[in-house]
Structure formats: C-alpha cells, structure tokens
Amino acid sequence: MDECTDRLLDVQVLKFGTYTLRTGLVSPVYVDFREIFGFPDLLCELAELIFQASREAQYELVCGVPYTALPLATCLSITHRLPLLIRRKEAKGYGTKRIVEGKFVPGQTCLIVEDVVTFGTSILDTARILQQAGLKVPRIISAAAMSYGQRTLLPTTAPFATRLLSLMEEKRTNVALAADVLSCAEALALAEELGPEICMFKIHADALGGFDESFHLRLAEIAKRHRFLLFEDRKFADIGSVARRQYEGGIFRISHWADVVTVHAVAGPSALLSLQEACSSTDNGAFIVSEMSCQGSLAVGNYTQAAVEMAKVCRDFVAGFICTSRVTTDPSWVLVTPGVKLQEGGDGQGQQYLTPEEVIGRRGTDVIVVGRGIIDADDRLATAQAYRHAAWQAYEGRVAQI
C-alpha cells in the first residue's frame, strides 16, 4: 500500500494549486488519476487494492463511473474474471439505444468503482441507473452520505437551506412537527412543549381558529427561544400576482413571520418568482411540492421531474422539495417527507405512513414531518423524543456509509 502511494505521488496524481471543482468549490488540492493511464502496472496495482477493499461486499458484476474509473473497473474485471458493465452518460440515439452496456440478469449485484469522491453525485447517478435496470448495488457512497453541515458549504445551497441544515446539525434533530390542531392556543402550547425536540414547526394558518397578529408574534418568540424555524404549509398554487397578495397581505401576512412556505408546481415558476420578490428576508425560502404522501396523488412521474427542474429558476429562494423519495441527486436541496410514523400503515383516509428509517435511511430524504403520530400520543414529549432519536439514528447510519 505504501509503495503504491509513493508511486502515485511520483507520477503526480496529487496536485497542489488552485482548482475549481465541478461543484463550484475551490480546492488547493486536486487528485487526478488520469496520470496513471500511462503506467499499466500501476493501474492494475490500484485496481487490485480496490478489489481487496471491496471483498466483504458480495457482487457478481463491476461497473466504473464514467469516465476516469472505467480503466480501473476494466482491470478489476479482467484480473478477477468479473463481467464488466459500462454505464453511458446518456443513451445512444441509434443501435440498441441502451444506457447500460454489457451482459447481466436483473437481480444480479454490481460493484460500482469510482476514482475520486467529492460529494458522490456521480456514484448516486450510476447506482440509480443500475437499479432502474434491475440490478442491485451492495453499498452506495453517495451525496446522501454527506453530513448536513458539509452541504451548507456548497455554493448552490439556498440561504434558507443553509439555515435549516446548520440548525439540524447543531441541534441534532431532523424532525418537523405538523401542528395539526384547531386553535392558536393549542398550537402555542405544542410549540412550547415540543420546541426543544424539533427543527421546524409546521402550521396551516388558515385552519387555526383565533389567528391574529399576537399569535404569530408569540409563536416567533417561542421559536427563537427553543431554536426552531416557522413553516407555513400554504401550498401556493395560483398565478404570481395572486400568490404574492396571499403571501404579503390578508389577515395572515405570511411573509412577515414564516421562515419557509410550500408552493405547488402546477402554476409554473411565476408564483415562485413573485414570492421571492415579496420575501421580507433573503434568508427565507420555499419548498416545492414535488410529491405527496396521500394515496392517488397526481404529483408523480413527469410532474415530479418538472417540479425539480422548475426549482432551478429560483435557486436562492427554493430550499428543496416536499417529497416521499429522493427526487434529485443534488445535495444542495433539502428533501422533506411528510406522512411519517414509527410504524408503517395508513389512516383510512388516503394518508400512507412510512417509518423514519425508511425515508431517512433508505430513501435518502432529510427531514421527517410528523403530526398525529406525536399529537395523538398520551405522552407527547416522550413520543417526540422517540421520533427524534429514530430519525437522527437513521441519518447517522446513512452518513456512516461513507
């Protein structure tokens, strides 16, 4: 191992200077494995080290992430008689038009080989494509394995996303409470009792009896004291001018107190742009509703992907997505999942519940939104703490994969 490291240094794989990475970050160090392509023995030696490091994983195929890792995967394939797959960056427009080349059977397990991992988005993209082809990936080092704190350093992370991710890391909670109660008095009591356990407090202002200015002032005071953010689940879905009036005016004056709001994608980007213009603070933001947790939702497939694309119009304002799966591999977005309980199931009214381990650990989203699972409990505080522990444990398990 030491001898191989010395040789890698000799051929100048490790470079020092000022380098702009694909993420936009500037690094004083650059690792360039292309330098070993002219040294076949060193290339094979490095491939063997990769094989030895991956022996505990059970796999039948090997695939290199395009393009620098392809020679490494090829050496490993030839030396150990493992069938090789090639994942194209895009499908050919002629011939077989396949994006995964090579012989395989759905259900087989494939090892992904990468040369350098910065934030892992290329690995996650490759894993997703292989899984769509029916293959299994034994272990993924992915963008989902970045810590919340690391993601605040990305230049594309929106200001509100940075606030939220930093708070989650410092407070060690990725639980948002859905305060689905009938009165402002009940909401304030919940905020006071459970505020220390959560990162966001979600309300529907138009469903709360007794709403007035004193309510949101008192709620803001509790939020500051217990360190959580105010989340108004308004789901704006009208043309820009109407959405702006709903945000700024009326009896709720949402822009004056809400740190983040939700927006449907159905009206296109006009609502987003109008809300951004009306936003009272550059540190506030919005989540786009790209998927919903209720059975029969039409927010699926092409609609979901269009919602993700729409977010790019307002990167400084859109913090992420309301979703039930990892709708994007971009680690600068925060993924928020509603409909979470400690046990899976439904409520008989179309709501489908998933566990914290499922959504945070396996699906790779970031924040769980819990309402009735906590509010209906006999001991709300103990239950909130149980959700907090389960969700944070799932997150730590995900990060530990790296």
XYZ file of C-alpha atoms in Angstrom:
402
model
C 0.000 0.000 0.000
C 2.771 2.473 0.979
C 4.730 1.604 -2.156
C 1.662 2.226 -4.316
C 1.084 5.562 -2.580
C 4.684 6.596 -3.246
C 4.312 5.750 -6.917
C 1.056 7.691 -7.176
C 2.881 10.707 -5.774
C 5.781 10.156 -8.183
C 3.500 10.310 -11.239
C 1.851 13.464 -9.851
C -1.626 12.125 -9.191
C -1.774 14.589 -6.288
C -1.550 18.203 -7.458
C -1.361 21.413 -5.450
C -2.577 24.806 -6.590
C -5.950 26.461 -7.091
C -8.560 24.209 -8.682
C -12.277 24.791 -9.246
C -14.214 21.564 -8.701
C -17.365 20.581 -10.587
C -19.421 21.657 -7.565
C -18.046 25.191 -7.852
C -15.905 24.902 -4.725
C -12.263 25.984 -4.982
C -9.735 23.457 -3.675
C -5.974 23.770 -3.028
C -5.600 20.053 -3.822
C -6.586 18.072 -6.919
C -6.439 14.287 -7.322
C -6.019 13.330 -10.983
C -5.984 9.574 -11.607
C -5.717 10.147 -15.360
C -1.965 10.417 -14.762
C -1.753 6.644 -14.167
C -3.175 5.709 -17.577
C 0.371 5.679 -18.978
C 1.531 3.216 -16.308
C -0.343 -0.099 -16.833
C 1.313 -1.864 -13.904
C 0.350 0.944 -11.513
C -3.182 0.966 -12.905
C -3.534 -2.764 -12.241
C -1.994 -2.437 -8.770
C -4.528 0.227 -7.823
C -7.369 -1.900 -9.209
C -6.181 -4.788 -7.033
C -6.259 -2.572 -3.942
C -9.846 -1.658 -4.795
C -10.688 -5.347 -5.114
C -9.139 -6.169 -1.742
C -11.006 -3.286 -0.079
C -14.334 -4.480 -1.502
C -14.028 -8.219 -0.804
C -16.586 -8.148 2.006
C -19.262 -6.902 -0.401
C -20.930 -9.692 -2.360
C -21.157 -8.813 -6.066
C -21.251 -10.524 -9.459
C -20.599 -7.603 -11.817
C -18.446 -4.477 -11.860
C -19.219 -1.050 -13.317
C -16.977 2.014 -13.484
C -18.379 5.518 -13.131
C -17.666 7.355 -16.391
C -15.053 8.210 -17.350
C -11.857 8.082 -15.275
C -12.910 4.993 -13.298
C -13.546 2.912 -16.438
C -9.907 1.698 -16.810
C -9.849 0.750 -13.110
C -13.065 -1.240 -13.467
C -11.716 -2.880 -16.638
C -8.509 -4.008 -14.887
C -10.516 -5.398 -11.988
C -12.847 -7.192 -14.408
C -10.070 -8.835 -16.422
C -7.913 -9.813 -13.432
C -10.736 -11.375 -11.418
C -12.934 -12.597 -14.288
C -15.854 -10.358 -13.324
C -18.317 -9.366 -16.058
C -17.947 -5.669 -16.872
C -20.780 -3.188 -17.356
C -20.439 0.262 -18.852
C -22.880 2.973 -17.862
C -23.173 5.629 -20.537
C -23.686 9.248 -19.554
C -26.616 9.257 -21.942
C -28.284 6.599 -24.068
C -27.234 6.274 -27.691
C -29.658 7.653 -30.246
C -29.013 4.707 -32.554
C -28.466 0.937 -32.438
C -29.647 -0.628 -29.169
C -30.070 2.826 -27.524
C -29.049 1.304 -24.197
C -27.630 3.313 -21.330
C -26.139 0.210 -19.597
C -23.920 -1.897 -21.862
C -22.924 -5.473 -21.076
C -24.486 -8.820 -20.225
C -26.452 -9.065 -16.999
C -29.579 -10.571 -15.492
C -31.974 -8.454 -13.391
C -31.405 -9.250 -9.726
C -27.622 -9.574 -10.024
C -25.415 -7.479 -7.739
C -22.970 -4.918 -9.136
C -19.962 -3.178 -7.571
C -19.559 0.479 -8.546
C -15.973 1.718 -8.949
C -15.155 5.444 -8.774
C -11.795 7.202 -8.839
C -12.405 10.249 -6.640
C -15.397 11.016 -4.417
C -16.050 14.677 -3.663
C -19.775 14.718 -2.964
C -20.681 11.407 -4.614
C -23.376 12.600 -7.042
C -21.847 10.607 -9.930
C -21.953 7.410 -7.861
C -25.558 8.024 -6.892
C -26.494 8.665 -10.528
C -24.796 5.417 -11.567
C -26.475 3.457 -8.765
C -29.885 4.835 -9.745
C -29.416 3.853 -13.403
C -28.226 0.347 -12.494
C -31.143 -0.110 -10.107
C -33.574 1.031 -12.796
C -32.094 -1.703 -14.998
C -32.954 -4.264 -12.305
C -29.524 -4.606 -10.713
C -28.654 -4.478 -7.015
C -25.931 -2.248 -5.593
C -24.425 -3.636 -2.342
C -23.273 -0.290 -0.965
C -23.589 3.299 -2.155
C -21.177 6.073 -1.251
C -23.422 8.901 -2.295
C -24.497 12.523 -1.968
C -26.933 11.182 0.629
C -23.907 10.281 2.781
C -22.799 13.922 3.136
C -23.422 15.456 6.529
C -25.916 18.271 6.867
C -23.055 20.573 7.819
C -20.991 19.709 4.740
C -23.921 20.540 2.493
C -24.063 24.113 3.812
C -20.672 24.698 2.143
C -21.990 24.062 -1.361
C -22.234 27.304 -3.371
C -25.658 26.288 -4.731
C -27.280 25.738 -1.313
C -30.018 28.352 -0.821
C -29.825 30.681 2.215
C -32.812 29.092 3.969
C -31.479 25.589 3.276
C -28.197 26.676 4.876
C -30.072 27.948 7.946
C -32.052 24.728 8.252
C -29.143 22.334 7.681
C -26.964 24.231 10.158
C -29.711 24.188 12.781
C -30.320 20.468 12.291
C -26.611 19.714 12.693
C -26.226 21.904 15.789
C -29.455 20.805 17.476
C -29.189 17.172 16.315
C -32.777 16.905 15.161
C -34.311 16.370 11.725
C -37.938 16.291 12.900
C -40.533 18.858 11.827
C -43.750 18.931 13.843
C -47.015 19.273 11.913
C -49.182 21.219 14.367
C -52.476 19.910 13.006
C -54.645 21.388 15.746
C -57.748 23.580 15.641
C -56.778 26.654 17.629
C -53.891 29.062 18.038
C -53.845 28.350 21.766
C -53.250 24.644 21.114
C -50.518 25.464 18.588
C -48.700 27.708 21.067
C -48.886 25.021 23.753
C -47.393 22.469 21.346
C -44.600 24.845 20.335
C -43.716 25.490 23.957
C -43.727 21.824 24.949
C -42.095 20.261 21.900
C -39.972 23.102 20.522
C -36.718 21.742 22.008
C -37.134 18.485 20.031
C -37.762 19.864 16.520
C -36.121 21.808 13.696
C -39.344 23.207 12.162
C -42.879 23.905 13.385
C -45.395 23.486 10.550
C -48.847 25.064 10.603
C -51.784 25.804 8.318
C -52.606 29.360 9.382
C -55.970 29.315 7.611
C -57.059 26.260 9.633
C -56.324 27.764 13.055
C -59.134 29.403 14.985
C -58.350 32.743 16.623
C -55.458 33.740 14.345
C -54.268 37.322 14.851
C -51.026 39.284 14.976
C -50.427 38.441 18.623
C -50.365 34.740 17.734
C -47.537 34.916 15.241
C -45.588 37.290 17.487
C -45.850 34.853 20.403
C -45.021 31.912 18.124
C -41.929 33.720 16.819
C -40.783 34.358 20.395
C -41.121 30.660 21.265
C -39.314 29.695 18.052
C -36.402 31.976 18.880
C -36.162 30.682 22.435
C -36.338 26.974 21.508
C -34.425 27.374 18.214
C -36.779 26.095 15.542
C -37.998 27.564 12.237
C -41.569 28.500 11.303
C -43.029 26.563 8.388
C -46.330 27.741 6.857
C -47.725 24.939 4.689
C -49.705 27.297 2.440
C -49.137 25.385 -0.828
C -49.405 28.429 -3.087
C -50.826 27.364 -6.446
C -52.129 30.494 -8.183
C -50.716 32.963 -10.696
C -47.868 35.135 -9.479
C -49.808 38.295 -8.649
C -52.409 36.401 -6.600
C -49.789 34.296 -4.822
C -47.943 37.460 -3.851
C -51.076 39.029 -2.331
C -51.756 35.810 -0.412
C -48.173 35.847 0.880
C -47.943 39.509 1.861
C -51.489 40.508 2.754
C -54.796 39.364 4.154
C -55.207 38.593 7.824
C -52.281 36.147 7.865
C -49.460 38.334 6.442
C -47.398 35.178 5.970
C -44.288 36.917 4.649
C -43.894 38.768 7.965
C -43.368 35.683 10.138
C -42.928 32.441 8.156
C -39.352 31.308 7.553
C -40.428 28.924 4.797
C -43.583 28.179 2.795
C -44.718 25.498 0.362
C -45.521 26.063 -3.317
C -47.213 23.761 -5.827
C -45.532 23.461 -9.219
C -48.809 23.379 -11.146
C -48.873 27.139 -11.874
C -45.317 27.214 -13.170
C -42.482 29.466 -11.995
C -44.487 32.729 -11.830
C -45.618 32.113 -8.251
C -42.064 31.335 -7.147
C -40.675 34.488 -8.715
C -43.414 36.643 -7.186
C -42.929 35.142 -3.731
C -39.185 35.673 -3.954
C -39.710 39.346 -4.820
C -42.097 39.760 -1.878
C -39.967 37.859 0.632
C -39.209 40.006 3.677
C -35.808 38.371 4.233
C -33.225 36.912 1.874
C -32.738 34.138 4.451
C -36.294 32.824 3.992
C -37.377 30.359 1.345
C -39.799 27.845 -0.115
C -40.222 24.118 -0.609
C -41.761 22.958 -3.886
C -44.327 20.173 -3.519
C -42.933 17.562 -5.922
C -44.639 14.502 -4.378
C -47.400 13.962 -1.813
C -47.891 11.233 0.764
C -51.598 10.700 0.075
C -52.806 7.739 -1.964
C -53.788 8.584 -5.559
C -51.713 11.785 -5.746
C -51.119 13.063 -9.288
C -47.732 14.513 -8.297
C -45.753 11.647 -9.822
C -43.505 10.880 -12.795
C -43.073 13.715 -15.279
C -44.836 16.169 -12.967
C -42.320 15.457 -10.212
C -39.367 15.896 -12.542
C -40.840 19.133 -13.925
C -41.163 20.424 -10.353
C -37.484 19.687 -9.736
C -36.486 21.474 -12.941
C -38.654 24.466 -12.032
C -36.716 24.938 -8.792
C -33.617 25.879 -10.770
C -35.304 29.146 -11.782
C -35.094 30.400 -8.164
C -32.119 28.655 -6.598
C -31.657 31.390 -3.996
C -35.269 31.049 -2.832
C -36.113 27.362 -3.249
C -34.599 25.381 -0.385
C -35.753 21.947 -1.539
C -38.757 19.719 -2.037
C -41.672 18.104 -0.284
C -41.334 14.506 -1.442
C -41.541 10.853 -0.443
C -38.388 9.762 -2.285
C -35.036 11.173 -3.338
C -36.337 13.224 -6.268
C -32.917 14.736 -7.015
C -29.268 13.775 -6.519
C -28.261 17.418 -5.983
C -27.138 17.628 -2.324
C -27.818 21.371 -2.098
C -31.586 20.734 -1.950
C -33.271 19.726 1.333
C -35.791 16.886 0.976
C -38.730 16.978 3.395
C -41.004 13.946 3.800
C -44.488 14.105 5.358
C -46.557 11.118 6.408
C -44.076 9.536 8.825
C -44.845 7.310 11.815
C -42.816 4.878 13.867
C -44.876 2.075 12.296
C -45.910 1.914 8.638
C -49.598 1.938 7.698
C -52.457 4.229 6.693
C -55.206 6.283 8.309
C -58.133 5.043 6.207
C -58.422 8.460 4.540
C -55.714 8.099 1.911
C -52.687 9.015 4.025
C -49.841 6.495 3.765
C -47.275 6.386 6.584
C -43.584 5.450 6.310
C -41.024 4.952 9.093
C -38.088 7.299 9.838
C -35.619 4.558 8.889
C -37.359 4.053 5.544
C -37.413 7.703 4.484
C -34.138 8.957 6.021
C -32.034 5.803 5.961
C -33.136 4.021 2.798
C -34.819 6.632 0.606
C -32.278 9.318 1.439
C -34.502 12.273 2.338
C -33.543 14.738 5.058
C -36.426 15.840 7.287
C -39.436 13.910 8.560
C -42.737 15.703 9.166
C -44.745 14.146 11.993
C -48.214 15.239 13.078
C -50.738 12.819 14.511
C -48.040 10.336 15.482
C -46.945 12.815 18.162
C -50.053 14.925 18.774
C -52.347 11.946 19.434
C -49.865 10.283 21.810
C -50.577 10.044 25.536
C -47.093 11.378 26.284
C -46.299 13.853 23.529
C -42.853 14.797 24.770
C -41.609 11.220 25.125
C -43.052 10.364 21.716
C -41.419 13.388 20.076
C -38.117 12.323 21.618
C -38.602 8.809 20.219
C -39.139 10.212 16.715
C -36.139 12.484 17.123
C -33.943 9.565 18.166
C -35.176 7.299 15.352
C -34.758 9.929 12.638
C -31.339 11.071 13.820
C -30.136 7.490 14.166
C -31.255 6.825 10.573
C -29.340 9.912 9.417
C -26.175 8.931 11.286
C -26.393 5.436 9.831
C -26.638 6.919 6.352
C -23.655 9.213 6.847
C -21.622 6.340 8.336
C -21.844 4.517 4.984
C -19.098 6.740 3.673
